[in-house]
Amino acid sequence: MTSTTAGGRGTVHRDFRPATKAMVGAQVVVSNVVGAAIVLGLAGYVLPTQSLVAAPEGALARNLWTFGLYLAAAVLVGLVWGYRWVRVPPLPAESDDEGAWARHRHLARRAVLGAPMRITVVQAVPWVLAVLLFATINARFSLTVALTVGCVVALGGIATVAVGYRLSELTLRGEVARVLAEDPPNRLGVIPGVAARSLGAWLLGTGVPVLGIALAAAASLLFRDYYTVTRLGVVVLVLAVVALAVGFLLTALTSTAMTTPVIAVRNALKRVQDGDLDARVEVSDATELGMLQAGFNEMAAGLRERDHVREVFGRHVGREVAQAALADEIELGGEVREVAVVFVDIIGSTEMAFDRPPQEVVAVLNAFFGEVVDVIESHRGWIDKFEGDAALAVFGAPDDHADPAAAALAAARALGERLAGRDPGAGIGVSAGPAVAGNIGDARRYEYTVIGDPVNEAARLCDVAKGLPGRIAASDAAISRAGESEAARWCEVDVVRLRGRSRVTHVHAPS
């Protein structure tokens, strides 16, 4: 059954594929051959054949010929009947409204999901008629023969129907997956569930043959003329072999139908554990197993969505802040932390915005900030915010840092080297000290940021840096807090009183 898309009509379910029909026909023939083999085997060892042989009309030969002809006719009629009955309804006309197409999808879904049961009915009806036919034919010879023949044919029919149902489920798995791809199962319908499958496999594969053994034992007590000790032993042995063979076949088919979806989910879970969130399983069952498959796909979709949100959120506020927010660790307020701050501001941004088109300005800013983010993150810093043509980077918040001042100074030097000779250039200011880091705003809208004197000082030093040869300026607070190896790379170049500050700042630059 092919699936296409017709405009806004969703998935269009056409009839079963020719290959699927051929496979279904083949399994109907195979299951009936299994049933016929059981009937013939039981006829040779279970039936009171001496009564049939002794009948003047040659009843044994008549039963065998009638059975062969009836079986061939039943298979042929079953194939034709099944071909006409087990099919998807024809597509609506192209001019029909959406309601007609929706009804078609619903009917097509029911037709596919109910196909195994319909195939079972197609196979069961001829066997029921066969039981009545052969019991009636042999009633003229003996009531015992009629009952025995009827039981034998019934056992063959039960085996045929049970095996056929399981084979049709496996054969139609691909077709079921196509109709469930658009509308996965979310509750149990008329399809037998896992428990019903297991009980049915035992009942039809083991319970019925064992019941046959019990009936044979009862018959040996009622009709002692037909059942000697030896014959009873043979009958019990044959029925036991049938029980073992049919029971094993049904159990194997049932376990295959039940374990295949579970194995698919297990393998997909392994892929998710390995980090592959694109893992998906084919929903190929309409029972609890299909609900399990559909549930896994929903879970994987939720994980993909959460991972996407985390990624986008992390790009907006930083990975560390995003992880804390997703872990429900957000509270308004802050804490005093020892941090280092790098403030970067483009030189001549006002003139650039006036002289260049907006698209070009945005492209220049993005390229510039790309360099800033790369350097800051490589030194374990965090971009607090972008402020138009400037960027504020923090070391020591929200995550702890062993030496935030040294990391900030090293990042400033590395960024200065990258931006050297670039147009536009940028001033870089570095400061360090205690600051308040936390969530500022309201419960309905807040952001994580750092507030304190180091932030203000770094912003002011950024203006001072624009007049220095290397365009990098660091405060003595940052130098004094840095490790010796990093502090030795800097030297004092000026002493200034920054705007808004009451004391002077000793300005340092890379030596």
Coordinates of C-alpha atoms in Angstrom, one line a residue:
M1 CA 0.0 0.0 0.0
T2 CA 1.6 3.2 -1.2
S3 CA 1.3 6.6 0.6
T4 CA 1.4 9.9 -1.2
T5 CA 0.6 13.5 -0.3
A6 CA -2.2 15.2 -2.1
G7 CA -2.1 18.9 -1.4
G8 CA -3.5 19.6 2.1
R9 CA -5.2 16.2 2.3
G10 CA -2.4 14.5 4.2
T11 CA -1.3 11.0 3.6
V12 CA -3.3 9.2 0.9
H13 CA -3.6 5.4 1.6
R14 CA -3.9 3.4 -1.6
D15 CA -4.6 -0.4 -1.9
F16 CA -2.1 -3.0 -0.7
R17 CA 1.0 -3.4 -2.8
P18 CA 1.0 -6.4 -5.2
A19 CA 4.0 -7.9 -3.4
T20 CA 2.0 -7.8 -0.1
K21 CA -1.0 -9.4 -1.7
A22 CA 1.2 -12.2 -3.1
M23 CA 2.8 -12.8 0.3
V24 CA -0.6 -12.9 1.9
G25 CA -1.8 -15.4 -0.7
A26 CA 1.3 -17.5 -0.1
Q27 CA 0.8 -17.6 3.6
V28 CA -2.9 -18.6 3.2
V29 CA -1.7 -21.6 1.1
V30 CA 1.1 -22.4 3.6
S31 CA -1.2 -22.3 6.6
N32 CA -3.8 -24.5 4.9
V33 CA -1.1 -27.0 3.9
V34 CA -0.1 -27.1 7.6
G35 CA -3.7 -27.8 8.5
A36 CA -4.1 -30.4 5.9
A37 CA -0.9 -32.2 7.0
I38 CA -2.2 -32.3 10.5
V39 CA -5.6 -33.7 9.4
L40 CA -3.9 -36.4 7.3
G41 CA -1.5 -37.3 10.1
L42 CA -4.3 -37.6 12.6
A43 CA -6.4 -39.5 10.1
G44 CA -3.8 -42.1 9.8
Y45 CA -3.3 -42.7 13.5
V46 CA -6.3 -41.3 15.4
L47 CA -9.4 -42.1 13.3
P48 CA -11.0 -45.5 13.7
T49 CA -10.0 -46.3 10.1
Q50 CA -11.0 -50.0 10.4
S51 CA -14.6 -48.9 10.4
L52 CA -14.1 -46.9 7.2
V53 CA -12.2 -49.6 5.5
A54 CA -14.8 -52.1 6.3
A55 CA -17.6 -49.9 5.0
P56 CA -19.0 -51.3 1.7
E57 CA -18.9 -48.0 -0.1
G58 CA -15.2 -47.5 0.5
A59 CA -15.7 -44.6 2.9
L60 CA -11.9 -44.1 3.6
A61 CA -11.1 -43.4 -0.1
R62 CA -14.2 -41.3 -0.4
N63 CA -13.1 -39.2 2.7
L64 CA -9.6 -38.7 1.3
W65 CA -10.8 -37.7 -2.2
T66 CA -13.4 -35.4 -0.8
F67 CA -10.9 -33.8 1.6
G68 CA -8.4 -33.2 -1.2
L69 CA -10.9 -31.7 -3.5
Y70 CA -12.6 -29.7 -0.8
L71 CA -9.2 -28.3 0.4
A72 CA -8.2 -27.2 -3.1
A73 CA -11.6 -25.5 -3.7
A74 CA -11.6 -23.9 -0.2
V75 CA -8.1 -22.4 -0.8
L76 CA -9.2 -21.1 -4.2
V77 CA -12.4 -19.6 -2.9
G78 CA -10.6 -18.2 0.1
L79 CA -8.0 -16.5 -2.1
V80 CA -10.7 -14.9 -4.3
W81 CA -12.9 -14.0 -1.4
G82 CA -10.0 -12.6 0.5
Y83 CA -8.8 -10.6 -2.5
R84 CA -12.2 -8.9 -2.8
W85 CA -12.8 -8.4 0.9
V86 CA -9.4 -7.6 2.3
R87 CA -8.6 -4.4 0.5
V88 CA -8.5 -0.6 1.0
P89 CA -11.6 1.3 -0.2
P90 CA -11.1 3.2 -3.5
L91 CA -9.8 6.8 -3.4
P92 CA -12.4 9.6 -3.5
A93 CA -12.6 11.7 -6.6
E94 CA -10.1 14.6 -6.8
S95 CA -13.0 17.0 -6.6
D96 CA -14.4 15.6 -3.3
D97 CA -14.2 17.8 -0.2
E98 CA -11.8 17.3 2.7
G99 CA -14.5 15.3 4.6
A100 CA -14.5 12.6 2.0
W101 CA -10.7 12.3 2.1
A102 CA -10.8 12.2 5.9
R103 CA -13.3 9.4 5.8
H104 CA -11.2 7.5 3.3
R105 CA -8.1 7.8 5.6
H106 CA -10.2 6.5 8.5
L107 CA -11.6 3.6 6.5
A108 CA -8.2 2.8 5.0
R109 CA -6.7 2.6 8.5
R110 CA -9.5 0.3 9.7
A111 CA -9.1 -1.9 6.6
V112 CA -5.3 -2.3 7.1
L113 CA -5.5 -2.8 10.9
G114 CA -8.4 -5.3 10.5
A115 CA -6.8 -7.2 7.6
P116 CA -5.3 -10.0 9.8
M117 CA -8.7 -10.7 11.4
R118 CA -10.5 -10.6 8.0
I119 CA -7.9 -13.1 6.6
T120 CA -8.6 -15.3 9.6
V121 CA -12.3 -15.2 9.0
V122 CA -11.7 -16.1 5.3
Q123 CA -9.7 -19.1 6.4
A124 CA -12.0 -20.1 9.3
V125 CA -15.3 -20.3 7.4
P126 CA -14.2 -23.1 5.0
W127 CA -12.9 -25.2 7.9
V128 CA -16.1 -24.7 9.9
L129 CA -18.1 -25.9 6.9
A130 CA -15.6 -28.8 6.5
V131 CA -16.3 -30.0 10.0
L132 CA -20.0 -30.0 9.3
L133 CA -19.6 -31.7 5.9
F134 CA -17.3 -34.5 7.0
A135 CA -19.2 -35.2 10.2
T136 CA -22.4 -35.5 8.1
I137 CA -20.8 -37.7 5.5
N138 CA -19.4 -40.1 8.1
A139 CA -22.5 -40.2 10.3
R140 CA -24.1 -42.8 8.1
F141 CA -21.3 -45.2 9.0
S142 CA -20.9 -44.6 12.7
L143 CA -21.5 -41.9 15.2
T144 CA -18.0 -42.6 16.6
V145 CA -16.4 -42.1 13.2
A146 CA -18.4 -38.9 12.6
L147 CA -17.4 -37.4 15.9
T148 CA -13.8 -38.4 15.5
V149 CA -13.6 -37.1 11.9
G150 CA -15.2 -33.9 13.0
C151 CA -12.7 -33.5 15.8
V152 CA -9.7 -34.2 13.5
V153 CA -10.9 -31.7 10.9
A154 CA -11.5 -29.2 13.7
L155 CA -8.0 -29.6 15.0
G156 CA -6.6 -29.0 11.5
G157 CA -8.8 -26.0 11.1
I158 CA -7.7 -24.5 14.4
A159 CA -4.1 -25.0 13.5
T160 CA -4.6 -23.4 10.1
V161 CA -6.5 -20.4 11.5
A162 CA -4.0 -19.8 14.3
V163 CA -0.9 -20.1 12.1
G164 CA -2.6 -18.0 9.4
Y165 CA -3.4 -15.2 11.8
R166 CA 0.1 -15.0 13.1
L167 CA 1.6 -15.2 9.6
S168 CA -0.7 -12.4 8.3
E169 CA 0.3 -10.2 11.2
L170 CA 4.0 -10.5 10.2
T171 CA 3.2 -10.2 6.5
L172 CA 1.2 -7.0 6.9
R173 CA 3.6 -5.3 9.3
G174 CA 4.9 -3.0 6.6
E175 CA 1.4 -1.9 5.6
V176 CA 0.4 -1.4 9.2
A177 CA 3.5 0.8 9.7
R178 CA 2.4 3.1 6.8
V179 CA -1.1 3.8 8.2
L180 CA 0.3 4.2 11.8
A181 CA 3.0 6.6 10.6
E182 CA 0.5 9.5 10.4
D183 CA -1.8 8.4 13.1
P184 CA 0.0 6.3 15.8
P185 CA -2.1 4.3 18.3
N186 CA -2.9 6.0 21.6
R187 CA -5.3 3.4 22.9
L188 CA -6.3 -0.2 22.4
G189 CA -8.9 -0.9 19.8
V190 CA -10.3 -4.1 18.4
I191 CA -6.9 -5.5 17.7
P192 CA -5.9 -8.2 20.3
G193 CA -3.4 -6.9 22.8
V194 CA -0.2 -8.5 24.1
A195 CA -2.0 -10.5 26.8
A196 CA -4.6 -11.8 24.3
R197 CA -1.9 -12.8 21.9
S198 CA 0.0 -14.7 24.6
L199 CA -3.2 -16.5 25.8
G200 CA -4.3 -17.2 22.3
A201 CA -1.0 -18.7 21.4
W202 CA -1.2 -21.1 24.4
L203 CA -4.9 -21.8 23.9
L204 CA -4.7 -22.6 20.2
G205 CA -1.2 -24.1 20.1
T206 CA -1.2 -26.1 23.3
G207 CA -4.6 -26.0 25.0
V208 CA -6.7 -27.4 22.1
P209 CA -4.3 -30.3 21.3
V210 CA -4.1 -31.2 25.0
L211 CA -7.9 -31.1 25.0
G212 CA -7.8 -33.6 22.1
I213 CA -5.6 -35.9 24.2
A214 CA -8.2 -35.7 27.0
L215 CA -11.0 -36.4 24.5
A216 CA -9.1 -39.4 23.1
A217 CA -8.7 -40.8 26.7
A218 CA -12.4 -40.3 27.3
A219 CA -13.3 -41.9 24.0
S220 CA -11.1 -44.9 24.9
L221 CA -13.2 -45.4 28.0
L222 CA -16.5 -45.0 26.1
F223 CA -15.6 -47.0 22.9
R224 CA -13.4 -49.8 24.0
D225 CA -13.9 -51.7 20.8
Y226 CA -12.0 -49.0 18.8
Y227 CA -9.2 -48.2 21.3
T228 CA -6.9 -50.9 22.5
V229 CA -4.0 -50.0 24.8
T230 CA -1.6 -49.8 21.9
R231 CA -3.9 -47.7 19.8
L232 CA -4.6 -45.3 22.7
G233 CA -0.8 -44.9 23.1
V234 CA -0.4 -44.1 19.4
V235 CA -3.2 -41.6 19.5
V236 CA -1.8 -39.8 22.6
L237 CA 1.7 -39.8 21.1
V238 CA 0.4 -38.3 17.8
L239 CA -1.6 -35.7 19.5
A240 CA 1.3 -34.8 21.8
V241 CA 3.6 -34.4 18.7
V242 CA 0.9 -32.1 17.1
A243 CA 0.7 -30.1 20.3
L244 CA 4.5 -29.7 20.5
A245 CA 4.8 -28.8 16.8
V246 CA 1.9 -26.4 16.5
G247 CA 2.6 -25.0 19.9
F248 CA 6.2 -24.3 19.0
L249 CA 5.2 -22.7 15.7
L250 CA 2.6 -20.4 17.2
T251 CA 4.9 -19.5 20.1
A252 CA 7.7 -18.7 17.7
L253 CA 5.5 -16.5 15.5
T254 CA 3.9 -14.8 18.5
S255 CA 7.2 -14.1 20.2
T256 CA 8.6 -12.7 16.9
A257 CA 5.6 -10.4 16.6
M258 CA 6.0 -9.3 20.2
T259 CA 9.8 -9.0 20.5
T260 CA 10.6 -7.3 17.2
P261 CA 9.0 -3.9 18.3
V262 CA 10.6 -4.2 21.8
I263 CA 14.1 -4.8 20.2
A264 CA 13.6 -1.8 17.9
V265 CA 12.8 0.4 20.9
R266 CA 15.7 -1.0 22.8
N267 CA 18.1 -0.2 20.0
A268 CA 16.7 3.2 19.6
L269 CA 17.1 3.9 23.3
K270 CA 20.7 2.9 23.0
R271 CA 21.2 5.5 20.2
V272 CA 19.6 8.1 22.4
Q273 CA 21.9 7.2 25.3
D274 CA 24.8 7.6 22.9
G275 CA 23.6 11.1 22.1
D276 CA 21.7 10.5 18.9
L277 CA 18.4 12.4 19.5
D278 CA 17.3 11.8 15.9
A279 CA 16.6 8.2 16.7
R280 CA 13.1 7.0 15.7
V281 CA 11.4 3.7 15.5
E282 CA 8.8 2.5 13.0
V283 CA 5.4 2.2 14.5
S284 CA 4.4 -1.2 13.2
D285 CA 1.9 -2.5 15.7
A286 CA -1.5 -1.4 16.8
T287 CA -1.4 -2.9 20.3
E288 CA 0.4 -1.8 23.5
L289 CA 3.7 -2.5 21.6
G290 CA 2.7 0.1 19.0
M291 CA 1.8 2.5 21.8
L292 CA 5.3 1.8 23.2
Q293 CA 6.9 2.6 19.8
A294 CA 4.8 5.8 19.4
G295 CA 5.7 6.8 23.0
F296 CA 9.4 6.5 22.3
N297 CA 9.0 8.7 19.2
E298 CA 7.2 11.3 21.3
M299 CA 9.9 11.1 24.0
A300 CA 12.6 11.5 21.4
A301 CA 10.8 14.5 19.9
G302 CA 10.5 16.0 23.3
L303 CA 14.2 15.5 23.9
R304 CA 15.1 17.1 20.5
E305 CA 12.8 20.1 21.3
R306 CA 14.4 20.5 24.8
D307 CA 17.9 20.2 23.3
H308 CA 17.0 22.8 20.7
V309 CA 15.6 25.1 23.4
R310 CA 18.7 24.6 25.5
E311 CA 20.9 25.4 22.5
V312 CA 19.0 28.5 21.5
F313 CA 18.6 29.7 25.1
G314 CA 22.3 29.1 25.7
R315 CA 23.1 31.3 22.7
H316 CA 21.0 34.1 24.2
V317 CA 22.2 34.0 27.8
G318 CA 25.2 31.7 27.8
R319 CA 25.5 28.0 28.4
E320 CA 26.1 28.3 32.1
V321 CA 23.1 30.5 32.8
A322 CA 20.9 28.3 30.5
Q323 CA 21.9 25.2 32.4
A324 CA 21.0 26.8 35.7
A325 CA 17.6 28.0 34.4
L326 CA 16.7 24.6 32.9
A327 CA 17.6 23.0 36.3
D328 CA 15.1 25.3 38.0
E329 CA 17.8 27.0 40.0
I330 CA 16.8 30.6 39.2
E331 CA 16.0 33.0 42.1
L332 CA 15.8 36.8 42.0
G333 CA 18.7 38.5 43.8
G334 CA 22.4 38.0 43.7
E335 CA 25.6 37.1 45.6
V336 CA 28.9 38.9 46.0
R337 CA 31.6 37.1 43.9
E338 CA 35.2 37.8 43.0
V339 CA 35.1 38.5 39.3
A340 CA 37.1 39.9 36.5
V341 CA 35.6 42.0 33.7
V342 CA 36.6 42.6 30.1
F343 CA 34.8 45.4 28.3
V344 CA 35.2 45.8 24.5
D345 CA 34.0 48.8 22.5
I346 CA 34.3 49.5 18.8
I347 CA 36.1 52.7 17.8
G348 CA 34.2 55.0 15.5
S349 CA 30.9 53.0 15.5
T350 CA 28.8 56.2 15.3
E351 CA 30.5 57.3 12.1
M352 CA 30.3 53.8 10.7
A353 CA 26.5 53.6 11.3
F354 CA 26.2 57.0 9.5
D355 CA 28.3 56.2 6.5
R356 CA 27.4 52.5 5.8
P357 CA 24.1 50.8 5.0
P358 CA 22.4 49.0 8.0
Q359 CA 23.0 45.6 6.6
E360 CA 26.7 46.2 6.3
V361 CA 26.9 47.6 9.8
V362 CA 25.2 44.5 11.2
A363 CA 27.6 42.2 9.2
V364 CA 30.6 44.1 10.6
L365 CA 29.3 43.9 14.1
N366 CA 28.6 40.2 13.8
A367 CA 32.1 39.5 12.5
F368 CA 33.6 41.6 15.3
F369 CA 31.5 39.9 18.0
G370 CA 32.4 36.5 16.6
E371 CA 36.1 37.2 17.3
V372 CA 35.2 38.4 20.8
V373 CA 33.1 35.3 21.7
D374 CA 35.7 33.0 20.4
V375 CA 38.5 34.5 22.5
I376 CA 36.4 34.9 25.7
E377 CA 35.1 31.4 25.6
S378 CA 38.5 29.9 24.9
H379 CA 39.6 31.5 28.2
R380 CA 36.6 30.2 30.1
G381 CA 34.8 33.5 30.2
W382 CA 31.1 34.3 29.8
I383 CA 29.6 37.0 27.6
D384 CA 27.2 38.8 29.8
K385 CA 25.7 41.0 27.1
F386 CA 26.1 42.9 23.9
E387 CA 25.4 46.6 24.2
G388 CA 25.1 47.9 20.7
D389 CA 28.7 48.1 19.6
A390 CA 30.2 46.9 22.8
A391 CA 30.5 43.6 24.7
L392 CA 30.8 42.8 28.4
A393 CA 32.6 39.6 29.3
V394 CA 32.8 38.2 32.9
F395 CA 35.2 35.7 34.4
G396 CA 34.3 34.0 37.7
A397 CA 30.5 34.2 37.3
P398 CA 28.2 32.3 37.1
D399 CA 30.8 29.5 37.3
D400 CA 33.8 29.7 39.7
H401 CA 37.2 30.3 38.2
A402 CA 40.5 29.6 39.9
D403 CA 42.1 32.8 38.6
P404 CA 39.5 35.0 37.0
A405 CA 41.8 38.1 36.8
A406 CA 44.6 36.2 35.0
A407 CA 42.1 34.7 32.6
A408 CA 40.6 38.1 31.8
L409 CA 44.0 39.7 31.2
A410 CA 45.1 36.8 29.0
A411 CA 41.9 37.0 27.0
A412 CA 42.4 40.8 26.6
R413 CA 45.9 40.3 25.2
A414 CA 44.7 37.6 22.8
L415 CA 41.8 39.7 21.6
G416 CA 44.1 42.7 21.1
E417 CA 46.3 40.6 18.9
R418 CA 43.4 39.4 16.8
L419 CA 42.0 42.9 16.4
A420 CA 45.3 44.6 15.7
G421 CA 45.2 46.5 12.4
R422 CA 41.5 45.7 11.9
D423 CA 39.0 48.3 10.7
P424 CA 37.1 49.2 12.8
G425 CA 39.4 48.8 15.8
A426 CA 38.3 48.5 19.4
G427 CA 39.2 49.5 22.9
I428 CA 39.6 46.8 25.6
G429 CA 39.3 47.6 29.3
V430 CA 40.0 45.1 32.1
S431 CA 39.2 45.3 35.8
A432 CA 38.6 42.9 38.7
G433 CA 37.2 42.9 42.2
P434 CA 34.1 42.0 44.2
A435 CA 30.7 42.4 42.4
V436 CA 27.1 41.3 42.7
A437 CA 26.2 38.5 40.3
G438 CA 22.6 37.3 40.1
N439 CA 19.2 37.6 38.5
I440 CA 17.9 41.2 38.1
G441 CA 14.4 42.1 37.1
D442 CA 11.0 40.7 38.0
A443 CA 9.7 37.2 38.4
R444 CA 8.0 37.6 35.0
R445 CA 11.1 38.9 33.2
Y446 CA 14.7 38.8 34.5
E447 CA 18.3 38.3 33.3
Y448 CA 21.5 37.2 34.9
T449 CA 24.1 39.9 35.1
V450 CA 27.0 41.3 37.1
I451 CA 26.8 44.7 38.8
G452 CA 29.6 46.5 40.7
D453 CA 32.6 48.7 40.5
P454 CA 34.7 46.4 38.3
V455 CA 32.1 46.6 35.6
N456 CA 32.1 50.4 35.7
E457 CA 35.9 50.6 35.9
A458 CA 36.3 48.3 32.9
A459 CA 33.9 50.4 30.8
R460 CA 35.8 53.6 31.7
L461 CA 39.1 52.0 31.0
C462 CA 37.8 51.0 27.5
D463 CA 37.7 54.7 26.6
V464 CA 41.3 55.2 28.0
A465 CA 42.4 52.2 25.9
K466 CA 41.3 53.8 22.7
G467 CA 44.1 56.3 23.1
L468 CA 46.9 53.8 23.9
P469 CA 49.1 52.2 21.2
G470 CA 47.8 48.7 21.9
R471 CA 44.3 49.8 22.7
I472 CA 44.3 47.7 25.9
A473 CA 44.0 49.1 29.4
A474 CA 43.9 47.2 32.7
S475 CA 43.4 48.5 36.2
D476 CA 45.8 47.9 39.1
A477 CA 43.0 45.9 40.8
A478 CA 43.1 43.3 38.0
I479 CA 47.0 43.2 37.9
S480 CA 47.2 42.7 41.7
R481 CA 44.7 39.9 41.7
A482 CA 46.3 38.0 38.8
G483 CA 48.9 35.3 39.1
E484 CA 52.5 36.3 38.9
S485 CA 53.1 34.8 35.4
E486 CA 50.3 36.9 33.9
A487 CA 50.9 40.0 35.9
A488 CA 54.6 40.0 34.7
R489 CA 53.3 40.6 31.1
W490 CA 51.9 44.0 32.0
C491 CA 53.4 47.3 32.9
E492 CA 52.0 50.6 34.3
V493 CA 51.6 53.3 31.6
D494 CA 49.5 56.0 33.2
V495 CA 47.6 57.2 36.3
V496 CA 44.2 58.7 35.6
R497 CA 41.0 59.7 37.4
L498 CA 38.2 58.0 35.6
R499 CA 34.8 59.6 35.2
G500 CA 32.6 59.0 38.2
R501 CA 35.3 57.8 40.5
S502 CA 36.8 59.6 43.5
R503 CA 40.2 57.9 43.4
V504 CA 42.8 57.5 40.7
T505 CA 43.4 54.4 38.7
H506 CA 46.8 53.0 37.8
V507 CA 46.5 52.0 34.1
H508 CA 48.5 49.0 32.8
A509 CA 49.1 47.8 29.3
P510 CA 50.8 44.7 27.9
S511 CA 54.5 45.1 28.0

